[in-house]
One Martini backbone bead per residue (centre of mass of N, CA, C, O) as a GRO file, in nm:
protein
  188
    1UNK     BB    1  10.046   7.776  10.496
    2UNK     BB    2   9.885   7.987  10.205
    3UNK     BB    3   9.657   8.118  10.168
    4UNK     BB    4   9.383   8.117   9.883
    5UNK     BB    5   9.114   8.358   9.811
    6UNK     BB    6   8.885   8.421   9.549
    7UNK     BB    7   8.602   8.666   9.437
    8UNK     BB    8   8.392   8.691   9.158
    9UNK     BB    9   8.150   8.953   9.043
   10UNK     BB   10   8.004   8.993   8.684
   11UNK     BB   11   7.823   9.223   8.454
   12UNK     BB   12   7.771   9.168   8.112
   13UNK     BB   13   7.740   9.223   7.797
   14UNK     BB   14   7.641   9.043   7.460
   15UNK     BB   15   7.679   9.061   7.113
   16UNK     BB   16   7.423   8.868   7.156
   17UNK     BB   17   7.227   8.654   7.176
   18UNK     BB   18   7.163   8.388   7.318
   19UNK     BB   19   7.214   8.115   7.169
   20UNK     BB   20   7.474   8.226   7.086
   21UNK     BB   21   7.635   8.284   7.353
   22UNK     BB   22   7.573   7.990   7.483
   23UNK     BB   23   7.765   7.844   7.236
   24UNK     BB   24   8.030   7.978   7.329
   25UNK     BB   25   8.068   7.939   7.617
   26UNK     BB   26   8.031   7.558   7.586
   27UNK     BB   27   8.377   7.552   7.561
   28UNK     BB   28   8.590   7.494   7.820
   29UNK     BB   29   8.863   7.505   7.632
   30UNK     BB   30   8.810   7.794   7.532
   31UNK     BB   31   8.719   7.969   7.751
   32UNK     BB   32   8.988   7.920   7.932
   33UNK     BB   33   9.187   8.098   7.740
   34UNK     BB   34   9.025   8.391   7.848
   35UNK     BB   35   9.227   8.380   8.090
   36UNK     BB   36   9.424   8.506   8.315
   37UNK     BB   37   9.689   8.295   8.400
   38UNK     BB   38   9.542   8.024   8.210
   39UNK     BB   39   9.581   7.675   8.173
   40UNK     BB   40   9.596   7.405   7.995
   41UNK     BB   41   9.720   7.055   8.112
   42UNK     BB   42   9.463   6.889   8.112
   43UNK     BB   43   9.245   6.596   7.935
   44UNK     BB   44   8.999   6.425   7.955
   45UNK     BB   45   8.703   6.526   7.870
   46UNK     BB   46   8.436   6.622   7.821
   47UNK     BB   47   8.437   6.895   8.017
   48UNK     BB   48   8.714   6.799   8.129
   49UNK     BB   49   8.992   6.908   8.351
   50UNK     BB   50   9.294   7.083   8.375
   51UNK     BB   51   9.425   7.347   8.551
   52UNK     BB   52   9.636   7.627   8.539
   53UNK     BB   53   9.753   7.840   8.793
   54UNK     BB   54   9.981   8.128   8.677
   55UNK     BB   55  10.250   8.300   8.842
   56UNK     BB   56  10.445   8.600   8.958
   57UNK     BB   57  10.526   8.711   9.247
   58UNK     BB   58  10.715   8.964   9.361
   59UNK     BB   59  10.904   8.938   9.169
   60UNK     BB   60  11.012   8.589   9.260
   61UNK     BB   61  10.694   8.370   9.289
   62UNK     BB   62  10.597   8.110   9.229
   63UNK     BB   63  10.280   8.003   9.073
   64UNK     BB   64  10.057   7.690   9.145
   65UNK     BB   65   9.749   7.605   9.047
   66UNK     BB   66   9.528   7.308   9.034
   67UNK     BB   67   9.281   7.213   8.839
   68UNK     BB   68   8.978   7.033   8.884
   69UNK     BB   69   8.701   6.978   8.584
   70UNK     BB   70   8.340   7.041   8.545
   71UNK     BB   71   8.128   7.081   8.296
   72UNK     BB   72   7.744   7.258   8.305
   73UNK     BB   73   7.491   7.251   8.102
   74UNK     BB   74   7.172   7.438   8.128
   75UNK     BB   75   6.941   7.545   7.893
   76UNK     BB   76   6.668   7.568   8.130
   77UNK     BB   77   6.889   7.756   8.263
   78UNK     BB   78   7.055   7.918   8.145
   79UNK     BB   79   7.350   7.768   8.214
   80UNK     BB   80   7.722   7.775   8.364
   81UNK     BB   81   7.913   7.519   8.526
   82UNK     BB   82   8.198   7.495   8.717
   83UNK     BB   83   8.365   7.221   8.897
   84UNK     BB   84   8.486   6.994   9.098
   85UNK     BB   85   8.656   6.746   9.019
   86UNK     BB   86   8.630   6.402   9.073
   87UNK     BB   87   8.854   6.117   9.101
   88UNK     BB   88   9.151   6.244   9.100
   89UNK     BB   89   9.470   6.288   9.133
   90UNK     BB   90   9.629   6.548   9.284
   91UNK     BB   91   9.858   6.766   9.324
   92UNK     BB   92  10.151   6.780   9.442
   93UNK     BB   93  10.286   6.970   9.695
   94UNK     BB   94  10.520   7.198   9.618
   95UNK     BB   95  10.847   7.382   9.773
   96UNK     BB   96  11.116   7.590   9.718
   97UNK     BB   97  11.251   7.875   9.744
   98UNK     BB   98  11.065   8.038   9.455
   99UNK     BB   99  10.781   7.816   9.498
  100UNK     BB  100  10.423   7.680   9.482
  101UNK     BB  101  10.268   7.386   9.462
  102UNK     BB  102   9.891   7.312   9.402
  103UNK     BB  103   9.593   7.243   9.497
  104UNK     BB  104   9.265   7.323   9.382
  105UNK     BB  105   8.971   7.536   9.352
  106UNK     BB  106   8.743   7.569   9.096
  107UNK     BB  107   8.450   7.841   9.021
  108UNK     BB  108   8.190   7.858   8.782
  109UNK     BB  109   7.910   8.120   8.671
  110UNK     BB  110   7.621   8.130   8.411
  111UNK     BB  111   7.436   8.341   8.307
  112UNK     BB  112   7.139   8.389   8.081
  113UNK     BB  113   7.030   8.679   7.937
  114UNK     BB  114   6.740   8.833   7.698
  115UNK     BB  115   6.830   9.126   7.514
  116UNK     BB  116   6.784   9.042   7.293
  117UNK     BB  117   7.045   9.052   7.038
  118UNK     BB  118   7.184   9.036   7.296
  119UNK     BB  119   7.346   8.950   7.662
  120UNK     BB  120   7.347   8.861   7.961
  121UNK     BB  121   7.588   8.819   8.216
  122UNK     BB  122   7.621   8.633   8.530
  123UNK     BB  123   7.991   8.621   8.689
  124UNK     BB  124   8.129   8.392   8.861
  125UNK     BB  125   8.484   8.338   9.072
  126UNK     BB  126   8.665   8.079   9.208
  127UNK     BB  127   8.954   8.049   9.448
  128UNK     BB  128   9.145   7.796   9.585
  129UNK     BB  129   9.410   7.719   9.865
  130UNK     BB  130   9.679   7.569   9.978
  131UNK     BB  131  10.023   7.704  10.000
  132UNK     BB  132  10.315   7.613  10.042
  133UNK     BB  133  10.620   7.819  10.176
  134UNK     BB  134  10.858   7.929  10.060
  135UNK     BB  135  11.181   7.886  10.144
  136UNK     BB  136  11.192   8.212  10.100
  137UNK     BB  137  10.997   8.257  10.368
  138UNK     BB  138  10.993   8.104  10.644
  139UNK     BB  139  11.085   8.390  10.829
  140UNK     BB  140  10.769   8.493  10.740
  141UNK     BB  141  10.501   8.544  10.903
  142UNK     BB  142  10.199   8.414  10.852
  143UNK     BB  143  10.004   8.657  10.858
  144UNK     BB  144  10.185   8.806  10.636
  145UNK     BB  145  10.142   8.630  10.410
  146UNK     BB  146   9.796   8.614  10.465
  147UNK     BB  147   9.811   8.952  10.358
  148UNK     BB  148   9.935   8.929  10.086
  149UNK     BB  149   9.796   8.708   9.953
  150UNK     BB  150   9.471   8.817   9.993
  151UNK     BB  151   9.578   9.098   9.810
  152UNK     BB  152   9.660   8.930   9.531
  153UNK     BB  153   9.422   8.793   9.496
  154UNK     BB  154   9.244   8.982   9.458
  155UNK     BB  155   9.330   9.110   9.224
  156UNK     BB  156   9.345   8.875   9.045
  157UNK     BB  157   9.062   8.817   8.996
  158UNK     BB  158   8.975   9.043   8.924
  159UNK     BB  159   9.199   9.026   8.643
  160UNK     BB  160   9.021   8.785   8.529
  161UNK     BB  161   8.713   8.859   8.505
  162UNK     BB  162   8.800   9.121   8.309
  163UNK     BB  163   8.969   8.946   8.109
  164UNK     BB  164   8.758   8.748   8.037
  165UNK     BB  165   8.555   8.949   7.923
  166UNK     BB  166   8.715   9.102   7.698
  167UNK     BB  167   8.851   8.836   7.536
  168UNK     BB  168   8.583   8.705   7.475
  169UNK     BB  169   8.459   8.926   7.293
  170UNK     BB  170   8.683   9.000   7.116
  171UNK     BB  171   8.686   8.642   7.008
  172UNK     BB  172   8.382   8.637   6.896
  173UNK     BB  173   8.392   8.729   6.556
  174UNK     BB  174   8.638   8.466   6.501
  175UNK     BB  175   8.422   8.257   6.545
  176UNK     BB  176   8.175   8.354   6.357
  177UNK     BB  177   8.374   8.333   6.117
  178UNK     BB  178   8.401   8.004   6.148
  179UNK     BB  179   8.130   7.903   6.154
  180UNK     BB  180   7.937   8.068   5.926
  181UNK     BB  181   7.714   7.804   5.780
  182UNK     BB  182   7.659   7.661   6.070
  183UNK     BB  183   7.539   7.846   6.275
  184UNK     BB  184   7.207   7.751   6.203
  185UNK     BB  185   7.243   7.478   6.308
  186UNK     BB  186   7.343   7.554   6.616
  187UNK     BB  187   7.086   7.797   6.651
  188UNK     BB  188   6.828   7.601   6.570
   0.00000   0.00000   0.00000
């Protein structure tokens, strides 16, 4: 097996309110489509999914990471977390010559600070998986496999961190402009 782990933490300004900021957050299957890597695979219910995490590693090994989630709005403690989904069945790990596929756990939290106009956001996001060996990796030493891959997965952490929260941002004015005249229902 080759272990996965990796942790990032960020704080970063957010360019409206608090109200505003934690409204724009609090949706589990919008918020996730601006991790870099991370696409929704399947909707369970209200704020459950199932995520995979996907990409190609040493430009020949495909990477599936599937996680279930469930997020928890915290209004008087303005958080969000996302947690392991319980209860349902996990992705069967499977290895071929140049991929590997399995479940993994995958958590983040989000604290929201009043900045007056703006909003601090304290952002941390965790990943972790054991996958599989693909068999084009067979003959090589699982030490050097497990220091390649801890390798690379810190810096994939780093750059979904980073790409969150850049993306969000981004994402933000365009959010803002379809909210329109509801805005007020949803901040008052």
């Amino acid at each position: 097996m080759i272990i996965v782990a990796g942790f990032a933490k960020r704080s970063f300004i957010f360019p409206a309110d608090l109200p505003t900021a934690f409204a724009y957050y609090t949706d589990l299957s919008r918020i996730l489509t601006y991790l870099p890597h991370i696409y929704i695979a399947r909707t369970y219910d209200d704020n459950q999914l199932r995520m995979c995490y996907n990409t190609i590693e040493l430009g020949t090994y495909k990477i599936n990471i599937f996680c279930d989630l469930r997020a928890e709005m915290d209004a008087e403690e303005r958080a969000l977390r996302v947690f392991p989904l319980r209860g349902v069945t996990p992705v069967k790990a499977k290895a071929t010559l140049r991929s590997a596929t399995a479940s993994g756990r995958f958590s983040s939290e989000s604290l929201f600070f009043d900045e007056g106009e703006k909003t601090r956001i304290e952002y941390r996001l965790e990943l972790q998986a054991e996958l599989p060996k693909p068999m084009g990796l067979r003959f090589v030493p699982k030490s050097v496999i497990n220091g390649i891959a801890g390798s690379i997965t810190h810096r994939r952490i780093k750059e979904i961190a980073d790409g969150f929260i850049r993306r969000s941002i981004d994402a933000f004015p365009e959010w803002l402009g379809e909210l329109g005249d509801s805005k007020m229902k949803i901040m008052g």
